[in-house]
Short mmCIF file of C-alpha atoms in Angstrom, two decimals:
data_model
loop_
_atom_site.label_atom_id
_atom_site.label_comp_id
_atom_site.label_asym_id
_atom_site.label_seq_id
_atom_site.Cartn_x
_atom_site.Cartn_y
_atom_site.Cartn_z
CA UNK A 1 0.00 0.00 0.00
CA UNK A 2 1.25 3.48 -0.89
CA UNK A 3 -0.29 6.59 0.70
CA UNK A 4 -0.09 9.84 -1.23
CA UNK A 5 0.35 13.31 0.27
CA UNK A 6 -3.36 13.93 0.84
CA UNK A 7 -3.74 10.59 2.62
CA UNK A 8 -0.81 11.47 4.89
CA UNK A 9 -2.42 14.81 5.72
CA UNK A 10 -5.69 13.10 6.61
CA UNK A 11 -3.95 10.63 8.88
CA UNK A 12 -2.09 13.50 10.50
CA UNK A 13 -5.37 15.28 11.21
CA UNK A 14 -7.30 12.30 12.57
CA UNK A 15 -6.80 12.90 16.29
CA UNK A 16 -7.48 16.65 16.15
CA UNK A 17 -10.63 16.31 14.06
CA UNK A 18 -13.64 14.65 15.66
CA UNK A 19 -15.99 14.57 12.63
CA UNK A 20 -15.80 13.97 8.91
CA UNK A 21 -17.01 17.52 8.32
CA UNK A 22 -14.03 18.92 10.22
CA UNK A 23 -11.68 16.77 8.20
CA UNK A 24 -13.21 17.98 4.95
CA UNK A 25 -12.88 21.61 6.06
CA UNK A 26 -9.21 21.12 6.87
CA UNK A 27 -8.59 19.44 3.51
CA UNK A 28 -9.98 22.46 1.66
CA UNK A 29 -7.46 24.55 3.60
CA UNK A 30 -4.53 22.33 2.65
CA UNK A 31 -5.40 21.68 -0.99
CA UNK A 32 -6.93 23.75 -3.82
CA UNK A 33 -10.12 21.66 -4.06
CA UNK A 34 -13.78 22.41 -3.61
CA UNK A 35 -15.71 20.98 -0.70
CA UNK A 36 -17.44 18.27 -2.73
CA UNK A 37 -14.13 16.96 -4.06
CA UNK A 38 -12.55 17.12 -0.60
CA UNK A 39 -15.48 15.15 0.84
CA UNK A 40 -15.19 12.47 -1.85
CA UNK A 41 -11.40 12.16 -1.49
CA UNK A 42 -11.46 12.14 2.31
CA UNK A 43 -14.12 9.44 2.42
CA UNK A 44 -12.15 7.31 -0.03
CA UNK A 45 -8.92 7.67 1.93
CA UNK A 46 -10.61 6.79 5.22
CA UNK A 47 -12.08 3.68 3.61
CA UNK A 48 -8.64 2.55 2.43
CA UNK A 49 -6.99 3.34 5.77
CA UNK A 50 -9.62 1.36 7.64
CA UNK A 51 -9.37 -1.58 5.25
CA UNK A 52 -5.58 -1.67 5.58
CA UNK A 53 -5.73 -1.45 9.36
CA UNK A 54 -4.27 2.05 9.70
CA UNK A 55 -7.41 3.23 11.51
CA UNK A 56 -10.11 1.30 13.29
CA UNK A 57 -12.31 1.42 16.35
CA UNK A 58 -9.52 2.99 18.42
CA UNK A 59 -7.14 5.80 17.48
CA UNK A 60 -3.76 4.55 16.32
CA UNK A 61 -1.22 4.51 19.17
CA UNK A 62 0.85 7.68 19.07
CA UNK A 63 -1.50 9.14 16.45
CA UNK A 64 0.25 12.03 14.68
CA UNK A 65 -1.05 15.43 15.68
CA UNK A 66 -0.04 14.90 19.28
CA UNK A 67 3.27 15.84 20.88
CA UNK A 68 5.70 13.31 22.26
CA UNK A 69 8.96 14.00 24.01
CA UNK A 70 11.97 12.11 22.81
CA UNK A 71 12.73 9.34 25.27
CA UNK A 72 9.43 9.93 27.03
CA UNK A 73 10.56 8.13 30.14
CA UNK A 74 13.15 10.90 30.40
CA UNK A 75 10.57 13.22 31.93
CA UNK A 76 11.23 11.64 35.30
CA UNK A 77 14.95 12.26 34.96
CA UNK A 78 14.39 15.97 34.66
CA UNK A 79 13.04 16.18 38.20
CA UNK A 80 16.30 15.51 40.08
CA UNK A 81 16.88 17.99 42.85
CA UNK A 82 14.24 20.64 43.23
CA UNK A 83 13.12 21.78 39.84
CA UNK A 84 12.60 25.52 39.62
CA UNK A 85 10.42 25.70 36.54
CA UNK A 86 7.30 24.42 34.88
CA UNK A 87 7.70 21.68 32.28
CA UNK A 88 9.87 22.92 29.46
CA UNK A 89 12.97 23.53 31.62
CA UNK A 90 12.44 27.26 31.99
CA UNK A 91 15.06 28.88 34.17
CA UNK A 92 14.36 31.75 36.54
CA UNK A 93 16.11 34.31 38.65
CA UNK A 94 19.00 36.65 37.91
CA UNK A 95 22.00 35.78 35.76
CA UNK A 96 24.96 34.47 37.73
CA UNK A 97 28.45 35.81 37.26
CA UNK A 98 31.01 33.26 36.12
CA UNK A 99 33.26 31.93 38.89
CA UNK A 100 36.94 32.78 38.69
CA UNK A 101 37.96 29.18 38.00
CA UNK A 102 36.56 25.75 37.19
CA UNK A 103 37.74 22.31 38.22
CA UNK A 104 36.36 20.94 34.94
CA UNK A 105 35.46 22.66 31.68
CA UNK A 106 34.79 21.00 28.32
CA UNK A 107 32.56 21.42 25.25
CA UNK A 108 30.75 18.61 23.47
CA UNK A 109 28.98 18.61 20.12
CA UNK A 110 26.24 16.73 18.28
CA UNK A 111 25.51 17.93 14.75
CA UNK A 112 25.62 21.71 14.97
CA UNK A 113 24.83 22.07 18.68
CA UNK A 114 27.68 22.69 21.12
CA UNK A 115 27.15 22.46 24.87
CA UNK A 116 29.80 23.56 27.35
CA UNK A 117 29.83 21.90 30.76
CA UNK A 118 31.59 23.66 33.64
CA UNK A 119 31.83 21.95 37.04
CA UNK A 120 33.29 23.31 40.28
CA UNK A 121 34.21 19.88 41.60
CA UNK A 122 37.06 17.75 40.33
CA UNK A 123 35.43 14.50 41.43
CA UNK A 124 32.24 15.18 39.47
CA UNK A 125 34.22 16.39 36.47
CA UNK A 126 36.37 13.26 36.54
CA UNK A 127 33.21 11.10 36.51
CA UNK A 128 31.62 13.08 33.70
CA UNK A 129 34.63 13.36 31.34
CA UNK A 130 35.05 9.70 30.23
CA UNK A 131 31.33 9.35 29.62
CA UNK A 132 31.32 12.21 27.11
CA UNK A 133 34.72 11.84 25.47
CA UNK A 134 33.17 10.53 22.24
CA UNK A 135 31.45 13.91 21.75
CA UNK A 136 34.35 16.20 22.68
CA UNK A 137 34.39 19.32 20.48
CA UNK A 138 37.75 19.57 18.73
CA UNK A 139 36.91 22.73 16.80
CA UNK A 140 36.61 25.20 19.69
CA UNK A 141 33.07 26.02 18.60
CA UNK A 142 31.13 28.74 20.34
CA UNK A 143 28.78 27.23 22.92
CA UNK A 144 25.08 27.22 22.12
CA UNK A 145 24.32 26.15 25.70
CA UNK A 146 26.27 26.59 28.94
CA UNK A 147 25.68 24.17 31.82
CA UNK A 148 27.23 25.01 35.19
CA UNK A 149 27.45 22.90 38.34
CA UNK A 150 28.08 24.98 41.48
CA UNK A 151 28.18 24.10 45.20
CA UNK A 152 24.61 23.95 46.47
CA UNK A 153 23.19 26.95 48.25
CA UNK A 154 21.62 24.51 50.68
CA UNK A 155 25.05 23.36 51.84
CA UNK A 156 26.12 19.80 52.46
CA UNK A 157 26.91 17.48 49.58
CA UNK A 158 24.47 19.16 47.19
CA UNK A 159 24.79 21.08 43.96
CA UNK A 160 23.01 23.80 42.02
CA UNK A 161 22.78 23.41 38.25
CA UNK A 162 22.47 26.39 35.94
CA UNK A 163 21.73 26.66 32.26
CA UNK A 164 22.97 29.75 30.46
CA UNK A 165 23.82 31.34 33.82
CA UNK A 166 20.35 31.01 35.32
CA UNK A 167 19.33 28.58 38.03
CA UNK A 168 17.59 25.43 36.84
CA UNK A 169 17.95 22.85 39.64
CA UNK A 170 18.93 23.43 43.25
CA UNK A 171 20.11 21.22 46.13
CA UNK A 172 20.82 18.24 43.86
CA UNK A 173 22.44 15.29 45.72
CA UNK A 174 25.76 14.16 44.26
CA UNK A 175 24.39 10.84 43.03
CA UNK A 176 21.78 12.68 40.95
CA UNK A 177 24.05 15.25 39.32
CA UNK A 178 25.10 13.19 36.32
CA UNK A 179 21.54 12.06 35.48
CA UNK A 180 20.58 15.74 35.51
CA UNK A 181 23.46 16.64 33.20
CA UNK A 182 22.65 13.88 30.74
CA UNK A 183 19.00 14.92 30.69
CA UNK A 184 20.03 18.50 29.94
CA UNK A 185 22.43 17.28 27.26
CA UNK A 186 19.64 15.19 25.76
CA UNK A 187 17.22 18.11 25.68
CA UNK A 188 19.80 20.51 24.23
CA UNK A 189 21.03 18.20 21.52
CA UNK A 190 17.46 17.49 20.44
CA UNK A 191 17.46 21.09 19.20
CA UNK A 192 20.07 20.08 16.63
CA UNK A 193 17.52 17.59 15.27
CA UNK A 194 14.66 20.08 15.03
CA UNK A 195 14.17 19.44 11.32
CA UNK A 196 14.16 15.66 11.69
CA UNK A 197 11.60 13.11 12.70
CA UNK A 198 12.62 11.83 16.14
CA UNK A 199 11.99 8.25 17.20
CA UNK A 200 12.65 6.71 20.60
CA UNK A 201 14.98 4.05 19.30
CA UNK A 202 18.43 2.57 19.41
CA UNK A 203 20.39 2.83 16.18
CA UNK A 204 23.22 0.51 15.16
CA UNK A 205 24.86 -0.26 11.84
CA UNK A 206 26.18 -3.47 10.37
CA UNK A 207 28.24 -2.64 7.31
CA UNK A 208 27.04 0.55 5.66
CA UNK A 209 23.37 0.28 6.60
CA UNK A 210 21.63 1.12 9.85
CA UNK A 211 19.07 -0.88 11.79
CA UNK A 212 16.72 1.10 14.02
CA UNK A 213 15.25 -0.49 17.14
CA UNK A 214 12.15 1.54 18.13
CA UNK A 215 10.84 0.67 21.56
CA UNK A 216 9.21 1.88 24.73
CA UNK A 217 10.86 1.63 28.15
CA UNK A 218 11.53 -1.88 29.43
CA UNK A 219 11.82 -3.49 26.01
CA UNK A 220 15.43 -4.64 26.44
CA UNK A 221 16.55 -2.22 23.74
CA UNK A 222 19.60 -0.95 25.63
CA UNK A 223 20.80 -4.39 26.67
CA UNK A 224 20.48 -5.67 23.12
CA UNK A 225 22.29 -2.62 21.72
CA UNK A 226 25.17 -3.06 24.18
CA UNK A 227 25.59 -6.70 23.12
CA UNK A 228 25.45 -5.89 19.40
CA UNK A 229 28.20 -3.28 19.79
CA UNK A 230 30.54 -5.87 21.27
CA UNK A 231 29.74 -8.20 18.39
CA UNK A 232 31.11 -5.62 15.95
CA UNK A 233 28.12 -3.40 15.22
CA UNK A 234 28.69 0.34 14.96
CA UNK A 235 26.94 2.42 17.63
CA UNK A 236 24.84 5.43 16.60
CA UNK A 237 22.45 5.87 19.50
CA UNK A 238 20.79 4.10 22.37
CA UNK A 239 17.97 6.58 22.81
CA UNK A 240 17.14 8.65 19.74
CA UNK A 241 16.90 8.06 16.01
CA UNK A 242 17.03 11.41 14.21
CA UNK A 243 15.53 10.56 10.83
CA UNK A 244 16.04 12.78 7.79
CA UNK A 245 12.60 12.77 6.21
CA UNK A 246 14.05 13.52 2.79
CA UNK A 247 16.84 10.92 2.68
CA UNK A 248 15.65 8.33 5.24
CA UNK A 249 19.06 8.47 6.90
CA UNK A 250 19.96 8.67 10.59
CA UNK A 251 22.72 10.65 12.29
CA UNK A 252 24.74 9.70 15.40
CA UNK A 253 23.36 10.69 18.82
CA UNK A 254 26.01 8.98 20.91
CA UNK A 255 25.21 9.87 24.50
CA UNK A 256 26.23 7.13 26.97
CA UNK A 257 23.97 4.16 27.50
CA UNK A 258 22.02 4.05 30.75
CA UNK A 259 22.26 0.53 32.21
CA UNK A 260 19.74 -0.45 34.86
CA UNK A 261 20.63 -2.82 37.64
CA UNK A 262 18.76 -5.77 36.15
CA UNK A 263 20.94 -5.77 33.02
CA UNK A 264 24.33 -5.54 34.70
CA UNK A 265 24.88 -9.29 35.12
CA UNK A 266 23.98 -9.98 31.48
CA UNK A 267 26.37 -7.34 30.19
CA UNK A 268 29.25 -7.95 32.61
CA UNK A 269 30.90 -10.58 30.34
CA UNK A 270 31.12 -7.96 27.59
CA UNK A 271 32.02 -5.00 29.79
CA UNK A 272 34.21 -6.27 32.69
CA UNK A 273 34.25 -2.94 34.51
CA UNK A 274 30.49 -2.48 34.50
CA UNK A 275 29.74 -4.14 37.82
CA UNK A 276 32.16 -1.86 39.64
CA UNK A 277 31.09 1.27 37.78
CA UNK A 278 29.71 4.21 39.76
CA UNK A 279 25.99 3.99 40.48
CA UNK A 280 23.82 7.04 39.90
CA UNK A 281 20.26 7.65 40.98
CA UNK A 282 17.69 9.05 38.60
CA UNK A 283 14.85 11.12 39.92
CA UNK A 284 12.45 8.27 39.18
CA UNK A 285 14.35 6.29 41.84
CA UNK A 286 16.06 3.88 39.42
CA UNK A 287 19.74 3.23 39.86
CA UNK A 288 21.82 3.23 36.69
CA UNK A 289 25.40 2.83 35.54
CA UNK A 290 26.54 4.78 32.50
CA UNK A 291 28.32 2.93 29.73
CA UNK A 292 30.23 4.17 26.69
CA UNK A 293 31.03 1.64 23.94
CA UNK A 294 34.62 1.35 22.72
CA UNK A 295 35.41 4.55 20.84
CA UNK A 296 36.36 2.74 17.64
CA UNK A 297 32.83 1.30 17.49
CA UNK A 298 31.03 4.63 17.74
CA UNK A 299 29.88 6.29 14.53
CA UNK A 300 31.82 9.47 13.89
CA UNK A 301 30.30 12.96 13.63
CA UNK A 302 28.29 13.39 10.46
CA UNK A 303 28.23 9.65 9.70
CA UNK A 304 24.75 9.48 8.16
CA UNK A 305 23.50 5.97 7.41
CA UNK A 306 20.61 4.70 5.33
CA UNK A 307 18.00 2.62 7.16
CA UNK A 308 18.02 -1.02 6.12
CA UNK A 309 15.56 -2.52 8.60
CA UNK A 310 13.28 -1.70 11.53
CA UNK A 311 13.37 -4.16 14.43
CA UNK A 312 10.97 -3.83 17.36
CA UNK A 313 12.62 -5.57 20.35
CA UNK A 314 10.56 -7.03 23.18
CA UNK A 315 12.17 -8.80 26.09
CA UNK A 316 10.01 -11.54 27.56
CA UNK A 317 11.15 -13.91 30.27
CA UNK A 318 11.03 -16.83 29.96
CA UNK A 319 10.60 -16.96 26.22
CA UNK A 320 12.28 -18.59 23.24
CA UNK A 321 13.96 -16.16 20.90
CA UNK A 322 11.93 -15.43 17.81
CA UNK A 323 12.03 -13.02 14.89
CA UNK A 324 8.87 -12.48 12.87
CA UNK A 325 8.08 -10.18 9.97
CA UNK A 326 5.39 -7.58 10.61
CA UNK A 327 2.72 -6.41 8.22
CA UNK A 328 3.22 -2.87 6.96
CA UNK A 329 0.14 -1.51 8.72
CA UNK A 330 1.19 -3.03 12.05
CA UNK A 331 4.75 -1.76 11.60
CA UNK A 332 3.51 1.76 10.88
CA UNK A 333 1.34 1.75 13.99
CA UNK A 334 4.27 0.64 16.16
CA UNK A 335 6.59 3.19 14.59
CA UNK A 336 4.05 5.93 15.28
CA UNK A 337 4.00 4.88 18.94
CA UNK A 338 7.66 5.78 19.26
CA UNK A 339 7.47 9.20 17.62
CA UNK A 340 9.28 11.57 19.91
CA UNK A 341 9.15 14.99 18.31
CA UNK A 342 8.39 18.03 20.45
CA UNK A 343 6.63 19.63 17.52
CA UNK A 344 3.37 18.40 16.04
CA UNK A 345 4.01 15.82 13.37
CA UNK A 346 3.52 17.14 9.86
CA UNK A 347 2.52 15.35 6.65
CA UNK A 348 6.17 15.01 5.62
CA UNK A 349 6.85 13.04 8.81
CA UNK A 350 3.97 10.69 8.12
CA UNK A 351 5.12 10.19 4.56
CA UNK A 352 8.63 9.41 5.82
CA UNK A 353 7.32 6.75 8.21
CA UNK A 354 5.24 5.24 5.43
CA UNK A 355 8.28 5.14 3.13
CA UNK A 356 10.34 3.49 5.89
CA UNK A 357 7.87 0.65 6.42
CA UNK A 358 7.36 0.20 2.68
CA UNK A 359 11.07 0.12 1.81
CA UNK A 360 12.58 -1.64 4.82
CA UNK A 361 12.23 -5.03 6.44
CA UNK A 362 10.03 -4.61 9.54
CA UNK A 363 10.45 -7.27 12.23
CA UNK A 364 9.56 -8.04 15.83
CA UNK A 365 12.31 -9.61 17.96
CA UNK A 366 11.07 -11.40 21.09
CA UNK A 367 13.85 -12.62 23.38
CA UNK A 368 15.04 -13.34 26.89
CA UNK A 369 18.74 -13.95 26.11
CA UNK A 370 20.32 -10.92 24.35
CA UNK A 371 23.28 -12.98 23.08
CA UNK A 372 20.93 -15.45 21.43
CA UNK A 373 18.83 -12.61 20.07
CA UNK A 374 21.88 -10.91 18.57
CA UNK A 375 22.93 -14.11 16.82
CA UNK A 376 19.47 -14.70 15.36
CA UNK A 377 19.28 -11.09 14.22
CA UNK A 378 22.65 -11.23 12.48
CA UNK A 379 21.81 -14.47 10.69
CA UNK A 380 18.42 -13.20 9.57
CA UNK A 381 19.69 -9.85 8.30
CA UNK A 382 22.68 -11.23 6.40
CA UNK A 383 22.58 -9.58 3.02
CA UNK A 384 20.23 -6.87 4.23
CA UNK A 385 22.53 -4.84 6.51
CA UNK A 386 25.82 -5.18 4.71
#
């Protein structure tokens, strides 16, 4: 099934429009057609969408027209310490003067966005540096965002975090500082992907082609990605697929992987230092260890890759490992569930998702053993991803 531009617009409008008449009115605004023609075309498109399973008795999950935040489970991370703003990370208060010296100061870059992190504690800086080395800015670019970590005004072992010299979080315990910084990095670097369709997905490449792994929290996506990297796959992202809607390519978004306690034992054979790695506490109460793949297995800046396949991972214990091909309608619905753009989705985004599911293999991977799952995936995709 191929959906044309008008069909994509209709699908994009479905959640916001409650009646056929409203849809027809919107179509006359988008296209140079009279109302009778718009009514006829809209009715025909809805009939096809329903027959193909794109719409039914319930709205499609993640129906376009709604807003989704990249890595939606991240919203909890942004609460560490006492948050001083409404959702949207708005700072408040006067601008702070820059301290006379910093224990740690370094800029990092994704695409065209440079963030400078300045920390007045050598211990925190020493923990942060190795986790961001893959993104170190070597061009001395001007900072688009400044993030400062200062001794907490509340005293004790707490910290205040500023963005662009204004207070954002206060009285943050030490074990929550790095989760805060990675959340801020995530939010800032998303700005560099403003013109792309964002999917909550891991991205890895085998050969010259990329495989995207769209998933919700708890799917086993991160564990699987960490295993694939150590089997020779190239790491693009664990959290965000920034899809060029024109080219259907993805760009690297190589923030460190966040490993939850339940995955540590499975990954320890691949990453011997993981069990002894520093434990950090997210604001949602989960304890995580941060993990950076070997640098020679991380896609370099600007390394765009074409999408070869879409694999939806789902960890299920106990369960035999299985890989099944999905119908295009089902794949599109699942892909829409993982849309993560701050902005409303537009017809071009919908068309891009449709092109992805039409042109790429779309599979569901059910597993309990990530090593076994990786082997099955590699055998099944031989000839597709290389």
